[in-house]
Amino acid sequence: MDSTKSQANPEGLSTIMLNSATAEPRRWVRHKAEARPDRQPILVGLLCMGLIMLGGSGCAFTRGDLGGGAAFTQSDISAIQRGKTTEAQVVALLGAPNSIQSINHQEVFHYYRYALKHSTVLVFSRVNIASDDLYVFFDDDGVVSQVLFGNRTKQLKFQFWPFGG
Amino acid sequence: MLSGWPVSLILALGLGLTGCGPIAWTRVTINRPIKPRDVAFIVPGRTKWDEVMQNLGAPNELVKAPDDGVVAHYYYWDSKRFGFDLGWPLGFFLPPGASEAPHEMDFGNSGIGMDTFEVAFDGSGIVQYDGFSHANAAARFKGLPFESYKP
């Protein structure tokens, strides 16, 4: 610091006057500082508190899976063939279904998995959850007649911004 | 498919366990919303099961209808919470020891909404009707817990 700044510094306000060569702004700052001598520590304290509040919230990224077994793989899905694969083969491949339904005189195995991605940045948090649903329809002979697969977890993203869509 | 109370519990836990700072905006969603333009191709009485499944993918739930038909449900859950702890700054001013004592004063307000898109098919796989539940309005960021929900 040069001498000009150190003269202007008894109140700890030198940053405002760093490159000011004229006396006018210095007087203005002194005047303000003298008028409210106790304001600055409070402001600094509030500023620090705000920074700690923001920084203390920290960041976190978490991933989780919900549901039975591992995620469906493309080879699992393509191994189930219409008119060929039987109920027993589907169970051997994917395990017991999460639910069994009877729809339109057809037996339907329903498998589902959930995936979760959570992000926290400062004071904003967002948890995105998506499901993969696999339906396997069987005819009267217990052979696969239709396979329906909805893969939503591949579009799952880490997001921290909770506003908007 | 998880539905009803289990999903509500997951959402509530998600809202409660995240964003534990002195002030927090938290949002938990399950699946992505289906928009009206995504389902504009569906014409009741004409559109077939295969077309719907091809465009929207497998539904979250299939429910048997009484007339040999089936109803497909696509779920979107959205929950939002805003909360702040008025007692948190006291930790900076309380004397050592006293600052370890509980001094939280939490205020929060959360809402959970569920929007369902529903398509009903008859026994031959033709769409009978389709529609949104429009029940997602409860999910919004609100200020104080004393404010009640007004749709």
Short mmCIF file of C-alpha atoms in Angstrom, two decimals:
data_model
loop_
_atom_site.label_atom_id
_atom_site.label_comp_id
_atom_site.label_asym_id
_atom_site.label_seq_id
_atom_site.Cartn_x
_atom_site.Cartn_y
_atom_site.Cartn_z
CA MET A 1 0.00 0.00 0.00
CA ASP A 2 1.24 3.52 -0.68
CA SER A 3 1.21 6.35 1.82
CA THR A 4 -1.98 7.83 0.49
CA LYS A 5 -3.84 4.64 1.15
CA SER A 6 -2.38 4.08 4.58
CA GLN A 7 -3.41 7.59 5.62
CA ALA A 8 -6.89 6.86 4.52
CA ASN A 9 -6.94 3.53 6.20
CA PRO A 10 -7.54 4.05 9.92
CA GLU A 11 -11.16 3.08 9.52
CA GLY A 12 -10.25 0.09 7.39
CA LEU A 13 -11.86 1.49 4.28
CA SER A 14 -8.86 1.63 2.00
CA THR A 15 -10.32 -0.69 -0.62
CA ILE A 16 -12.85 1.91 -1.61
CA MET A 17 -10.18 4.52 -2.21
CA LEU A 18 -7.39 2.45 -3.72
CA ASN A 19 -6.76 4.38 -6.90
CA SER A 20 -8.38 7.59 -5.99
CA ALA A 21 -5.97 10.48 -6.38
CA THR A 22 -8.37 13.25 -5.54
CA ALA A 23 -9.19 14.32 -2.02
CA GLU A 24 -12.94 14.58 -2.65
CA PRO A 25 -13.91 10.92 -2.61
CA ARG A 26 -11.63 10.35 0.37
CA ARG A 27 -13.53 12.96 2.37
CA TRP A 28 -16.80 11.36 1.34
CA VAL A 29 -15.74 7.97 2.52
CA ARG A 30 -14.41 9.34 5.80
CA HIS A 31 -17.62 11.19 6.34
CA LYS A 32 -19.65 8.05 5.81
CA ALA A 33 -17.38 6.03 8.06
CA GLU A 34 -17.51 8.56 10.85
CA ALA A 35 -21.25 8.90 10.63
CA ARG A 36 -21.76 5.14 11.11
CA PRO A 37 -18.65 3.77 12.82
CA ASP A 38 -20.25 0.46 13.87
CA ARG A 39 -21.88 -0.46 10.55
CA GLN A 40 -18.89 -2.08 8.90
CA PRO A 41 -18.31 -5.05 11.28
CA ILE A 42 -21.98 -5.91 11.05
CA LEU A 43 -21.90 -5.80 7.27
CA VAL A 44 -18.74 -7.88 7.15
CA GLY A 45 -20.28 -10.31 9.61
CA LEU A 46 -23.44 -10.61 7.55
CA LEU A 47 -21.40 -11.07 4.40
CA CYS A 48 -19.31 -13.82 6.02
CA MET A 49 -22.46 -15.46 7.34
CA GLY A 50 -23.98 -15.41 3.88
CA LEU A 51 -20.87 -16.90 2.35
CA ILE A 52 -20.66 -19.61 5.01
CA MET A 53 -24.36 -20.31 4.58
CA LEU A 54 -23.92 -20.74 0.85
CA GLY A 55 -20.62 -22.59 1.05
CA GLY A 56 -21.60 -24.67 4.05
CA SER A 57 -24.47 -26.15 2.15
CA GLY A 58 -21.92 -27.78 -0.10
CA CYS A 59 -22.40 -30.03 -3.07
CA ALA A 60 -23.49 -33.63 -3.30
CA PHE A 61 -24.09 -36.02 -6.13
CA THR A 62 -25.76 -39.34 -5.37
CA ARG A 63 -26.99 -42.20 -7.45
CA GLY A 64 -29.26 -45.02 -6.38
CA ASP A 65 -31.26 -47.92 -7.72
CA LEU A 66 -34.57 -49.20 -6.48
CA GLY A 67 -36.27 -52.42 -7.42
CA GLY A 68 -35.31 -56.04 -7.67
CA GLY A 69 -32.14 -57.10 -9.40
CA ALA A 70 -29.89 -55.35 -11.85
CA ALA A 71 -30.93 -53.04 -14.64
CA PHE A 72 -32.31 -54.54 -17.82
CA THR A 73 -29.73 -55.07 -20.52
CA GLN A 74 -30.37 -54.98 -24.23
CA SER A 75 -29.27 -58.61 -24.49
CA ASP A 76 -31.92 -59.58 -21.91
CA ILE A 77 -34.62 -57.85 -23.91
CA SER A 78 -33.53 -59.24 -27.27
CA ALA A 79 -33.31 -62.75 -25.82
CA ILE A 80 -37.09 -62.69 -25.29
CA GLN A 81 -38.54 -63.61 -28.66
CA ARG A 82 -42.18 -63.57 -29.73
CA GLY A 83 -43.57 -67.00 -30.52
CA LYS A 84 -40.51 -68.79 -29.11
CA THR A 85 -39.60 -67.91 -25.55
CA THR A 86 -41.62 -69.58 -22.79
CA GLU A 87 -42.62 -68.38 -19.34
CA ALA A 88 -40.02 -70.61 -17.71
CA GLN A 89 -37.27 -69.20 -19.92
CA VAL A 90 -38.31 -65.62 -19.12
CA VAL A 91 -38.24 -66.39 -15.39
CA ALA A 92 -34.84 -68.06 -15.77
CA LEU A 93 -33.54 -64.99 -17.59
CA LEU A 94 -35.02 -62.16 -15.51
CA GLY A 95 -36.13 -63.85 -12.31
CA ALA A 96 -39.59 -63.71 -10.82
CA PRO A 97 -41.65 -60.80 -12.08
CA ASN A 98 -42.58 -57.92 -9.82
CA SER A 99 -46.23 -58.52 -10.64
CA ILE A 100 -48.36 -60.90 -12.70
CA GLN A 101 -51.56 -59.71 -14.29
CA SER A 102 -54.25 -61.16 -16.49
CA ILE A 103 -55.17 -58.73 -19.24
CA ASN A 104 -57.45 -59.50 -22.15
CA HIS A 105 -57.17 -63.26 -21.44
CA GLN A 106 -53.40 -63.05 -21.52
CA GLU A 107 -50.97 -63.50 -18.70
CA VAL A 108 -48.62 -60.53 -18.34
CA PHE A 109 -45.35 -60.40 -16.40
CA HIS A 110 -44.40 -56.92 -15.24
CA TYR A 111 -40.79 -56.15 -14.30
CA TYR A 112 -39.70 -52.71 -13.14
CA ARG A 113 -36.57 -50.98 -11.93
CA TYR A 114 -36.09 -47.46 -10.59
CA ALA A 115 -32.98 -45.32 -10.79
CA LEU A 116 -32.30 -42.11 -8.90
CA LYS A 117 -29.91 -39.23 -9.45
CA HIS A 118 -29.59 -36.56 -6.79
CA SER A 119 -27.62 -33.33 -6.93
CA THR A 120 -27.20 -30.61 -4.35
CA VAL A 121 -25.33 -27.42 -5.14
CA LEU A 122 -25.35 -24.75 -2.45
CA VAL A 123 -29.00 -24.31 -1.46
CA PHE A 124 -30.55 -26.04 -4.46
CA SER A 125 -31.38 -29.73 -4.57
CA ARG A 126 -33.00 -31.91 -7.12
CA VAL A 127 -33.76 -35.62 -7.13
CA ASN A 128 -34.70 -37.20 -10.44
CA ILE A 129 -36.21 -40.68 -10.39
CA ALA A 130 -37.18 -42.71 -13.44
CA SER A 131 -38.44 -46.22 -14.05
CA ASP A 132 -37.78 -48.91 -16.60
CA ASP A 133 -40.87 -51.02 -17.22
CA LEU A 134 -40.88 -54.33 -19.02
CA TYR A 135 -44.11 -56.16 -19.83
CA VAL A 136 -44.04 -59.66 -21.27
CA PHE A 137 -47.36 -60.97 -22.62
CA PHE A 138 -47.95 -64.72 -22.94
CA ASP A 139 -50.50 -66.59 -25.03
CA ASP A 140 -52.57 -69.55 -23.82
CA ASP A 141 -49.62 -71.90 -24.39
CA GLY A 142 -47.34 -69.85 -22.16
CA VAL A 143 -45.27 -68.57 -25.06
CA VAL A 144 -44.33 -64.90 -25.43
CA SER A 145 -46.78 -63.02 -27.64
CA GLN A 146 -45.59 -59.45 -27.02
CA VAL A 147 -42.76 -57.60 -25.33
CA LEU A 148 -43.11 -53.99 -24.21
CA PHE A 149 -40.10 -52.17 -22.84
CA GLY A 150 -39.93 -48.57 -21.70
CA ASN A 151 -36.45 -47.34 -20.88
CA ARG A 152 -36.72 -44.05 -19.05
CA THR A 153 -33.62 -44.33 -16.88
CA LYS A 154 -31.26 -43.75 -19.80
CA GLN A 155 -32.63 -40.19 -20.01
CA LEU A 156 -32.08 -39.58 -16.31
CA LYS A 157 -29.81 -36.59 -15.64
CA PHE A 158 -28.03 -35.02 -12.70
CA GLN A 159 -29.72 -31.67 -12.18
CA PHE A 160 -29.48 -29.34 -9.21
CA TRP A 161 -31.66 -26.47 -10.43
CA PRO A 162 -35.13 -27.12 -8.96
CA PHE A 163 -37.02 -24.54 -11.01
CA GLY A 164 -38.54 -24.83 -14.46
CA GLY A 165 -39.44 -28.04 -16.23
CA MET B 1 -45.26 -50.40 -10.41
CA LEU B 2 -44.96 -48.51 -7.15
CA SER B 3 -47.91 -46.29 -6.59
CA GLY B 4 -49.90 -44.50 -3.95
CA TRP B 5 -48.39 -44.39 -0.47
CA PRO B 6 -44.99 -45.95 -1.30
CA VAL B 7 -44.30 -43.28 -3.91
CA SER B 8 -45.54 -40.53 -1.61
CA LEU B 9 -43.24 -41.85 1.10
CA ILE B 10 -40.26 -41.87 -1.27
CA LEU B 11 -41.03 -38.29 -2.30
CA ALA B 12 -41.47 -37.13 1.29
CA LEU B 13 -38.20 -38.78 2.34
CA GLY B 14 -36.46 -37.29 -0.68
CA LEU B 15 -37.70 -33.84 0.22
CA GLY B 16 -36.74 -34.28 3.85
CA LEU B 17 -33.28 -35.71 3.36
CA THR B 18 -31.98 -33.33 0.76
CA GLY B 19 -31.22 -29.69 1.11
CA CYS B 20 -30.58 -29.74 4.84
CA GLY B 21 -28.90 -26.30 4.83
CA PRO B 22 -30.26 -23.18 6.51
CA ILE B 23 -32.22 -22.40 3.38
CA ALA B 24 -33.12 -24.86 0.65
CA TRP B 25 -35.13 -25.28 -2.48
CA THR B 26 -35.69 -28.97 -3.11
CA ARG B 27 -37.44 -30.80 -5.88
CA VAL B 28 -38.08 -34.50 -6.42
CA THR B 29 -39.54 -35.82 -9.66
CA ILE B 30 -40.44 -39.30 -10.84
CA ASN B 31 -40.35 -39.78 -14.61
CA ARG B 32 -40.70 -37.00 -17.16
CA PRO B 33 -43.95 -35.20 -17.91
CA ILE B 34 -45.92 -36.15 -21.01
CA LYS B 35 -47.07 -33.04 -22.83
CA PRO B 36 -50.29 -32.66 -24.85
CA ARG B 37 -48.30 -32.39 -28.08
CA ASP B 38 -46.73 -35.80 -27.35
CA VAL B 39 -50.17 -37.42 -27.42
CA ALA B 40 -51.76 -35.32 -30.17
CA PHE B 41 -51.55 -38.30 -32.52
CA ILE B 42 -54.07 -40.29 -30.45
CA VAL B 43 -57.55 -40.31 -31.94
CA PRO B 44 -60.14 -42.25 -29.93
CA GLY B 45 -61.82 -44.90 -32.05
CA ARG B 46 -58.94 -45.06 -34.54
CA THR B 47 -55.53 -45.20 -32.92
CA LYS B 48 -54.26 -48.68 -32.10
CA TRP B 49 -52.37 -50.15 -29.17
CA ASP B 50 -49.16 -50.63 -31.19
CA GLU B 51 -49.04 -46.97 -32.25
CA VAL B 52 -49.43 -45.77 -28.68
CA MET B 53 -46.77 -48.12 -27.34
CA GLN B 54 -44.40 -47.22 -30.15
CA ASN B 55 -44.71 -43.49 -29.46
CA LEU B 56 -44.96 -43.39 -25.67
CA GLY B 57 -43.17 -46.57 -24.67
CA ALA B 58 -44.28 -49.04 -22.04
CA PRO B 59 -46.66 -47.53 -19.50
CA ASN B 60 -45.96 -47.44 -15.77
CA GLU B 61 -49.05 -49.45 -15.07
CA LEU B 62 -51.57 -51.57 -16.97
CA VAL B 63 -55.00 -52.06 -15.44
CA LYS B 64 -57.57 -54.52 -16.65
CA ALA B 65 -60.87 -52.93 -17.71
CA PRO B 66 -64.23 -54.71 -17.23
CA ASP B 67 -64.95 -55.04 -20.97
CA ASP B 68 -61.83 -57.10 -21.79
CA GLY B 69 -60.06 -53.85 -22.40
CA VAL B 70 -57.03 -52.38 -20.69
CA VAL B 71 -56.10 -48.96 -19.34
CA ALA B 72 -52.49 -47.76 -19.60
CA HIS B 73 -51.22 -45.26 -17.04
CA TYR B 74 -48.19 -43.03 -17.52
CA TYR B 75 -47.23 -41.37 -14.24
CA TYR B 76 -45.37 -38.17 -13.53
CA TRP B 77 -44.81 -37.15 -9.92
CA ASP B 78 -43.46 -33.76 -8.94
CA SER B 79 -42.78 -32.48 -5.44
CA LYS B 80 -41.31 -29.18 -4.35
CA ARG B 81 -40.23 -27.88 -1.00
CA PHE B 82 -38.87 -24.58 0.23
CA GLY B 83 -37.57 -24.32 3.76
CA PHE B 84 -35.43 -22.13 5.94
CA ASP B 85 -34.03 -22.28 9.44
CA LEU B 86 -34.40 -18.99 11.29
CA GLY B 87 -32.43 -20.29 14.26
CA TRP B 88 -29.35 -21.14 12.22
CA PRO B 89 -27.64 -17.70 12.54
CA LEU B 90 -27.81 -17.98 16.35
CA GLY B 91 -24.99 -20.50 16.15
CA PHE B 92 -22.64 -17.61 15.37
CA PHE B 93 -23.63 -15.56 18.39
CA LEU B 94 -24.33 -18.07 21.15
CA PRO B 95 -21.46 -18.66 23.59
CA PRO B 96 -19.42 -21.88 23.31
CA GLY B 97 -21.39 -24.77 24.71
CA ALA B 98 -24.71 -23.05 24.31
CA SER B 99 -24.30 -23.13 20.53
CA GLU B 100 -24.31 -26.94 20.75
CA ALA B 101 -27.80 -26.88 22.18
CA PRO B 102 -30.62 -27.21 19.65
CA HIS B 103 -31.53 -23.85 18.26
CA GLU B 104 -33.31 -24.70 15.01
CA MET B 105 -36.45 -22.91 14.01
CA ASP B 106 -37.42 -24.54 10.75
CA PHE B 107 -40.09 -23.22 8.46
CA GLY B 108 -40.97 -25.18 5.37
CA ASN B 109 -43.73 -25.80 2.94
CA SER B 110 -43.94 -28.61 0.43
CA GLY B 111 -46.36 -29.92 -2.12
CA ILE B 112 -46.61 -33.20 -3.97
CA GLY B 113 -48.45 -33.43 -7.27
CA MET B 114 -49.12 -36.31 -9.61
CA ASP B 115 -50.03 -35.99 -13.23
CA THR B 116 -51.28 -39.10 -14.96
CA PHE B 117 -51.84 -39.66 -18.62
CA GLU B 118 -54.38 -42.40 -19.13
CA VAL B 119 -55.27 -44.29 -22.32
CA ALA B 120 -58.06 -46.84 -22.40
CA PHE B 121 -58.18 -49.57 -25.04
CA ASP B 122 -61.02 -51.91 -25.90
CA GLY B 123 -60.64 -55.68 -26.34
CA SER B 124 -59.38 -55.27 -29.89
CA GLY B 125 -56.70 -52.75 -28.91
CA ILE B 126 -58.39 -49.57 -30.20
CA VAL B 127 -58.19 -46.41 -28.09
CA GLN B 128 -61.49 -45.62 -26.38
CA TYR B 129 -60.43 -42.45 -24.60
CA ASP B 130 -57.34 -40.67 -23.33
CA GLY B 131 -56.69 -37.79 -20.97
CA PHE B 132 -54.55 -36.11 -18.33
CA SER B 133 -55.42 -35.98 -14.66
CA HIS B 134 -54.06 -32.41 -14.26
CA ALA B 135 -53.36 -33.05 -10.59
CA ASN B 136 -49.88 -31.58 -10.58
CA ALA B 137 -50.75 -28.10 -9.34
CA ALA B 138 -50.01 -28.97 -5.71
CA ALA B 139 -46.29 -29.13 -6.49
CA ARG B 140 -45.02 -25.58 -6.11
CA PHE B 141 -42.56 -23.64 -4.01
CA LYS B 142 -44.31 -21.80 -1.21
CA GLY B 143 -42.99 -19.51 1.46
CA LEU B 144 -44.37 -19.95 4.95
CA PRO B 145 -45.99 -23.09 6.34
CA PHE B 146 -48.98 -21.03 7.40
CA GLU B 147 -50.01 -20.59 3.78
CA SER B 148 -52.62 -23.17 2.81
CA TYR B 149 -52.99 -24.76 -0.61
CA LYS B 150 -55.32 -22.89 -2.94
CA PRO B 151 -55.78 -24.59 -6.29
#
